[in-house]
Short mmCIF file of C-alpha atoms in Angstrom, two decimals:
data_model
loop_
_atom_site.label_atom_id
_atom_site.label_comp_id
_atom_site.label_asym_id
_atom_site.label_seq_id
_atom_site.Cartn_x
_atom_site.Cartn_y
_atom_site.Cartn_z
CA UNK N 254 -28.76 10.70 19.77
CA UNK N 255 -28.29 14.72 20.59
CA UNK N 256 -24.47 14.43 19.48
CA UNK N 257 -25.23 12.93 16.34
CA UNK N 258 -27.40 15.52 15.18
CA UNK N 259 -25.30 18.19 15.60
CA UNK N 260 -23.20 16.64 13.02
CA UNK N 261 -23.08 15.49 8.79
CA UNK N 262 -22.82 12.50 7.30
CA UNK N 263 -19.68 13.19 6.44
CA UNK N 264 -17.75 14.33 10.27
CA UNK N 265 -20.41 10.63 11.66
CA UNK N 266 -17.81 9.16 8.40
CA UNK N 267 -14.46 10.99 10.03
CA UNK N 268 -15.63 9.51 13.45
CA UNK N 269 -16.62 5.89 12.60
CA UNK N 270 -13.11 6.08 10.71
CA UNK N 271 -11.53 6.73 13.95
CA UNK N 272 -12.79 4.38 15.39
CA UNK N 273 -12.60 1.09 13.49
CA UNK N 274 -8.44 2.95 13.30
CA UNK N 275 -7.44 4.94 15.42
CA UNK N 276 -5.54 8.04 13.96
CA UNK N 277 -5.68 9.65 10.53
CA UNK N 278 -4.01 11.93 8.53
CA UNK N 279 -5.50 14.73 8.40
CA UNK N 280 -5.06 15.77 4.58
CA UNK N 281 -6.99 12.57 4.38
CA UNK N 282 -9.93 13.69 6.16
CA UNK N 283 -10.65 15.38 1.99
CA UNK N 284 -11.27 11.77 0.93
CA UNK N 285 -13.88 11.83 3.39
CA UNK N 286 -15.67 15.21 2.95
CA UNK N 287 -15.10 15.45 -1.16
CA UNK N 288 -13.17 18.81 -1.44
CA UNK N 289 -9.61 19.41 -1.90
CA UNK N 290 -10.10 22.91 -0.53
CA UNK N 291 -12.77 23.06 2.64
CA UNK N 292 -11.83 19.50 4.56
CA UNK N 293 -9.45 21.20 6.90
CA UNK N 294 -11.61 23.91 8.59
CA UNK N 295 -14.59 20.78 9.10
CA UNK N 296 -11.58 19.13 10.98
CA UNK N 297 -10.79 22.21 12.12
CA UNK N 298 -14.19 22.17 13.24
CA UNK N 299 -14.17 19.51 14.79
CA UNK N 300 -11.46 19.62 16.64
CA UNK N 301 -12.43 22.94 18.32
CA UNK N 302 -16.00 21.01 19.46
CA UNK N 303 -13.64 17.88 20.94
CA UNK N 304 -15.25 15.43 18.66
CA UNK N 305 -11.62 15.02 17.39
CA UNK N 306 -8.68 15.78 19.21
CA UNK N 307 -4.81 16.43 17.05
CA UNK N 308 -1.83 14.86 17.45
CA UNK N 309 0.98 16.19 15.01
CA UNK N 310 -0.20 15.60 11.59
CA UNK N 311 -3.03 13.14 13.07
CA UNK N 312 -6.06 13.40 14.89
CA UNK N 313 -7.97 11.14 16.80
CA UNK N 314 -11.33 10.11 18.68
CA UNK N 315 -11.55 12.74 21.04
CA UNK N 316 -14.98 12.17 23.95
CA UNK N 317 -17.59 13.79 22.11
CA UNK N 318 -16.87 11.21 19.46
CA UNK N 319 -17.34 8.68 21.29
CA UNK N 320 -20.17 9.77 22.90
CA UNK N 321 -21.78 10.18 19.27
CA UNK N 322 -21.09 6.58 18.63
CA UNK N 323 -22.41 5.14 22.07
CA UNK N 324 -18.86 3.80 23.18
CA UNK N 325 -17.08 4.40 26.35
CA UNK N 326 -13.07 4.91 25.89
CA UNK N 327 -12.96 1.93 22.47
CA UNK N 328 -11.27 4.42 20.57
CA UNK N 329 -8.88 6.34 22.96
CA UNK N 330 -5.23 5.30 22.86
CA UNK N 331 -3.93 4.62 25.94
CA UNK N 332 -0.30 4.57 24.87
CA UNK N 333 -0.05 8.54 23.66
CA UNK N 334 3.80 8.19 25.41
CA UNK N 335 5.22 5.68 23.59
CA UNK N 336 6.50 7.16 19.83
CA UNK N 337 7.24 3.70 19.07
CA UNK N 338 3.63 2.73 19.39
CA UNK N 339 2.03 5.95 17.89
CA UNK N 340 4.78 5.60 14.94
CA UNK N 341 3.26 2.45 13.53
CA UNK N 342 -0.92 3.89 14.06
CA UNK N 343 0.63 6.56 12.12
CA UNK N 344 1.26 3.45 9.35
CA UNK N 345 -1.40 2.22 9.57
CA UNK N 346 -3.80 4.98 9.35
CA UNK N 347 -1.49 5.85 6.37
CA UNK N 348 -3.14 2.59 4.70
CA UNK N 349 -6.57 2.14 6.04
CA UNK N 350 -7.27 5.91 3.45
CA UNK N 351 -7.02 3.26 0.92
CA UNK N 352 -10.15 1.56 1.68
CA UNK N 353 -12.05 5.67 1.99
CA UNK N 354 -14.35 5.62 -1.47
CA UNK N 355 -12.99 2.70 -2.87
CA UNK N 356 -13.64 -1.41 -2.87
CA UNK N 357 -10.67 -2.23 -0.84
CA UNK N 358 -10.81 -3.12 2.37
CA UNK N 359 -7.98 -3.09 5.04
CA UNK N 360 -7.94 -5.35 8.42
CA UNK N 361 -5.94 -4.12 10.99
CA UNK N 362 -3.49 -5.54 12.59
CA UNK N 363 -5.53 -5.93 15.98
CA UNK N 364 -8.64 -7.21 14.82
CA UNK N 365 -6.71 -10.51 12.97
CA UNK N 366 -8.05 -13.02 14.25
CA UNK N 367 -6.83 -16.03 16.43
CA UNK N 368 -5.47 -18.30 14.18
CA UNK N 369 -4.33 -15.77 11.46
CA UNK N 370 -1.25 -15.31 13.84
CA UNK N 371 2.10 -17.40 12.71
CA UNK N 372 4.67 -16.06 15.55
CA UNK N 373 5.03 -15.60 19.01
CA UNK N 374 7.37 -12.32 18.69
CA UNK N 375 5.79 -9.31 18.46
CA UNK N 376 3.45 -8.94 15.06
CA UNK N 377 5.57 -6.63 12.39
CA UNK N 378 1.78 -7.08 9.87
CA UNK N 379 0.11 -3.95 9.77
CA UNK N 380 -2.54 -5.38 8.17
CA UNK N 381 -4.93 -7.23 5.83
CA UNK N 382 -6.18 -5.76 2.24
CA UNK N 383 -8.53 -6.89 0.80
CA UNK N 384 -8.73 -6.57 -3.24
CA UNK N 385 -11.22 -8.16 -5.19
CA UNK N 386 -11.54 -10.82 -2.90
CA UNK N 387 -7.96 -11.34 -2.52
CA UNK N 388 -6.31 -10.56 0.34
CA UNK N 389 -2.86 -9.47 1.36
CA UNK N 390 -0.87 -9.66 4.19
CA UNK N 391 0.62 -5.35 4.42
CA UNK N 392 3.57 -4.10 5.91
CA UNK N 393 4.43 -1.20 6.06
CA UNK N 394 8.58 0.25 6.31
CA UNK N 395 9.60 4.04 7.63
CA UNK N 396 12.48 6.01 6.35
CA UNK N 397 13.28 5.64 9.83
CA UNK N 398 13.04 2.00 10.71
CA UNK N 399 16.28 0.21 11.69
CA UNK N 400 18.44 -2.55 10.44
CA UNK N 401 16.74 -4.93 12.88
CA UNK N 402 13.62 -4.14 12.67
CA UNK N 403 13.69 -5.22 8.73
CA UNK N 404 15.53 -8.33 9.35
CA UNK N 405 12.69 -9.12 11.80
CA UNK N 406 10.10 -8.01 9.29
CA UNK N 407 11.65 -11.14 6.49
CA UNK N 408 11.62 -12.90 9.54
CA UNK N 409 7.72 -12.27 9.78
CA UNK N 410 7.04 -12.25 6.00
CA UNK N 411 8.89 -16.02 5.57
CA UNK N 412 6.97 -17.39 8.56
CA UNK N 413 3.32 -16.41 7.20
CA UNK N 414 2.43 -19.73 5.79
CA UNK N 415 -1.22 -19.01 5.16
CA UNK N 416 0.16 -16.10 2.75
CA UNK N 417 1.45 -16.19 -0.67
CA UNK N 418 0.36 -12.53 -1.63
CA UNK N 419 2.41 -10.10 0.41
CA UNK N 420 2.72 -5.57 -0.17
CA UNK N 421 5.21 -3.43 1.61
CA UNK N 422 5.15 -0.04 1.68
CA UNK N 423 8.04 2.06 2.38
CA UNK N 424 9.35 5.51 2.09
CA UNK N 425 11.97 4.74 0.14
CA UNK N 426 12.77 2.15 -2.70
CA UNK N 427 16.55 2.11 -0.82
CA UNK N 428 15.01 -0.33 1.30
CA UNK N 429 15.17 -3.05 -1.66
CA UNK N 430 19.05 -4.25 -1.80
CA UNK N 431 21.06 -7.22 -1.53
CA UNK N 432 21.22 -7.85 2.18
CA UNK N 433 17.72 -7.75 2.35
CA UNK N 434 17.52 -10.18 -0.59
CA UNK N 435 15.90 -7.85 -2.47
CA UNK N 436 12.55 -8.48 -0.55
CA UNK N 437 12.33 -11.74 -2.39
CA UNK N 438 10.63 -14.64 -0.04
CA UNK N 439 9.53 -16.76 -2.29
CA UNK N 440 5.74 -16.25 -2.25
CA UNK N 441 3.62 -15.78 -5.22
CA UNK N 442 3.60 -11.53 -5.66
CA UNK N 443 5.77 -9.11 -3.44
CA UNK N 444 4.58 -6.27 -3.72
CA UNK N 445 6.64 -3.30 -3.20
CA UNK N 446 5.09 -0.03 -2.62
CA UNK N 447 6.88 3.28 -2.03
CA UNK N 448 3.80 4.77 -0.45
CA UNK N 449 2.76 8.18 -1.99
CA UNK N 450 -0.90 9.56 -2.17
CA UNK N 451 -0.92 9.69 -6.51
CA UNK N 452 -0.02 5.77 -5.41
CA UNK N 453 -2.81 3.90 -3.29
CA UNK N 454 -5.27 6.32 -6.05
CA UNK N 455 -3.64 3.92 -8.31
CA UNK N 456 -3.62 0.94 -6.18
CA UNK N 457 -7.30 1.08 -5.70
CA UNK N 458 -8.23 1.23 -9.12
CA UNK N 459 -5.73 -1.22 -10.51
CA UNK N 460 -7.70 -4.02 -10.70
CA UNK N 461 -9.99 -1.75 -13.29
CA UNK N 462 -7.49 -1.40 -15.59
CA UNK N 463 -7.83 -3.23 -19.32
CA UNK N 464 -4.56 -4.57 -19.19
CA UNK N 465 -4.38 -5.39 -22.75
CA UNK N 466 -5.99 -2.32 -24.41
CA UNK N 467 -3.57 -0.13 -22.41
CA UNK N 468 -1.27 -2.11 -23.86
CA UNK N 469 -2.31 -1.82 -27.64
CA UNK N 470 -2.63 1.84 -27.26
CA UNK N 471 0.97 1.86 -25.61
CA UNK N 472 2.05 0.25 -28.12
CA UNK N 473 0.06 0.53 -30.92
CA UNK N 474 0.37 -3.24 -32.70
CA UNK N 475 -1.11 -5.98 -31.56
CA UNK N 476 -0.29 -7.60 -28.21
CA UNK N 477 -0.60 -12.05 -27.41
CA UNK N 478 -0.76 -13.20 -24.87
CA UNK N 479 3.17 -14.80 -23.17
CA UNK N 480 4.34 -17.95 -24.07
CA UNK N 481 6.93 -17.87 -21.97
CA UNK N 482 6.66 -17.62 -18.20
CA UNK N 483 9.04 -14.99 -16.45
CA UNK N 484 6.85 -12.57 -18.94
CA UNK N 485 2.99 -11.62 -19.31
CA UNK N 486 2.56 -10.38 -23.60
CA UNK N 487 4.59 -10.35 -26.17
CA UNK N 488 4.42 -9.01 -29.38
CA UNK N 489 4.51 -11.30 -32.86
CA UNK N 490 8.18 -9.34 -33.43
CA UNK N 491 9.15 -12.10 -30.53
CA UNK N 492 9.76 -8.83 -27.65
CA UNK N 493 7.92 -10.19 -24.44
CA UNK N 494 6.39 -7.37 -21.63
CA UNK N 495 6.27 -7.67 -17.98
CA UNK N 496 3.08 -5.76 -16.48
CA UNK N 497 4.27 -4.63 -13.57
CA UNK N 498 3.27 -0.96 -12.54
CA UNK N 499 4.25 -1.65 -8.81
CA UNK N 500 8.05 -3.39 -8.16
CA UNK N 501 6.99 -7.29 -8.10
CA UNK N 502 9.85 -8.64 -6.03
CA UNK N 503 9.02 -11.87 -7.02
CA UNK N 504 8.85 -11.86 -10.23
CA UNK N 505 11.46 -9.68 -10.47
CA UNK N 506 13.69 -11.68 -8.46
CA UNK N 507 12.47 -14.66 -10.73
CA UNK N 508 14.40 -13.17 -13.51
CA UNK N 509 17.18 -12.43 -12.17
CA UNK N 510 17.02 -16.06 -11.88
CA UNK N 511 17.04 -16.61 -14.74
CA UNK N 512 19.83 -14.07 -16.74
CA UNK N 513 21.97 -16.03 -14.47
CA UNK N 514 21.53 -19.10 -15.39
CA UNK N 515 21.23 -18.12 -18.69
CA UNK N 516 23.67 -15.58 -20.18
CA UNK N 517 23.13 -16.34 -23.22
CA UNK N 518 20.21 -15.84 -24.23
CA UNK N 519 18.43 -13.37 -26.57
CA UNK N 520 15.07 -13.48 -25.19
CA UNK N 521 13.87 -9.32 -25.31
CA UNK N 522 12.07 -8.26 -22.34
CA UNK N 523 10.97 -5.81 -21.93
CA UNK N 524 9.47 -4.15 -18.02
CA UNK N 525 6.56 -1.91 -17.54
CA UNK N 526 6.76 0.36 -15.02
CA UNK N 527 6.51 3.99 -13.12
CA UNK N 528 9.03 6.25 -14.21
CA UNK N 529 9.58 5.93 -9.64
CA UNK N 530 10.65 2.20 -9.88
CA UNK N 531 13.13 2.34 -13.49
CA UNK N 532 16.60 2.96 -11.50
CA UNK N 533 16.13 0.40 -8.98
CA UNK N 534 14.87 -2.18 -11.21
CA UNK N 535 17.74 -1.85 -13.29
CA UNK N 536 19.75 -2.32 -10.72
CA UNK N 537 18.44 -5.30 -9.66
CA UNK N 538 18.97 -6.74 -13.16
CA UNK N 539 22.85 -4.88 -14.38
CA UNK N 540 20.46 -3.90 -17.68
CA UNK N 541 19.82 -6.63 -19.03
CA UNK N 542 16.37 -5.93 -19.67
CA UNK N 543 14.59 -2.80 -21.50
CA UNK N 544 12.45 -0.78 -18.66
CA UNK N 545 9.97 1.41 -20.25
CA UNK N 546 7.47 3.40 -17.85
CA UNK N 547 4.49 4.32 -18.02
CA UNK N 548 2.36 7.61 -16.93
CA UNK N 549 0.56 7.35 -13.49
CA UNK N 550 -2.90 9.32 -14.84
CA UNK N 551 -2.31 6.33 -17.53
CA UNK N 552 -3.45 3.98 -14.33
CA UNK N 553 -5.82 5.91 -12.23
CA UNK N 554 -3.15 8.53 -10.49
CA UNK N 555 -3.82 11.72 -11.39
CA UNK N 556 -4.77 13.59 -7.74
CA UNK N 557 -4.94 17.14 -6.71
CA UNK N 558 -1.55 17.22 -3.98
#
């Protein structure tokens, strides 16, 4: 316990995170230290005392850190020269930060039980996200990923028979295109989310938002439950509302199919989403719906930079 007494409670939380997820982006340490100004000094102190070590803009557990946790090598990364492996760990660490100071739990891919494996090839999912007792299989597409990788990811998702809720984190929304079926797979829900600090803050609080009250404040009208299965709500004047702060590719695909099959439809639908998604949704639906944007601050996305 000698080493444990030399560090703070927050320092210990950093080490526990690294023990579980192997890496942590330095700026995400601010979520644990709860400071936007001094977290780098705290991290540098841990580096200087060999509790953690730096890897580019990330940190990993070091020898004194393992000693604090009474572990021998469990946090040690052996394949540091394998760039693809390190890139995967960075992606996992970025999404695992969702679990810091939130009700979200993230289980990395290497902790998913054998019974959950659904492919014989190398797994492409990065882990599972658990929110309000619902499980989402999580994937990550970086801007550097090539066509072959994305094809393998799509194959994995289609084989994930035990999962009907998918979240795909992307760095660019360009990966949503007809070549990749607009990332829809016939699942219950597939959410495509740009991996930004703001979006992760929104995701942490998304189930705390009273959507009905939010819409009544935005529209200043009574909001009714929709009688059309393609929308969530409706107004007395006959307009329908689909609330998708993040792109839900399954719902968008169903709408696209509906409009292709019902060219003369006079249903008036308004899609409520974040500004960053507007252009992509319009591209898929070819202007058949009105897109309204919602301020990220209303969804809990406000955060200091």
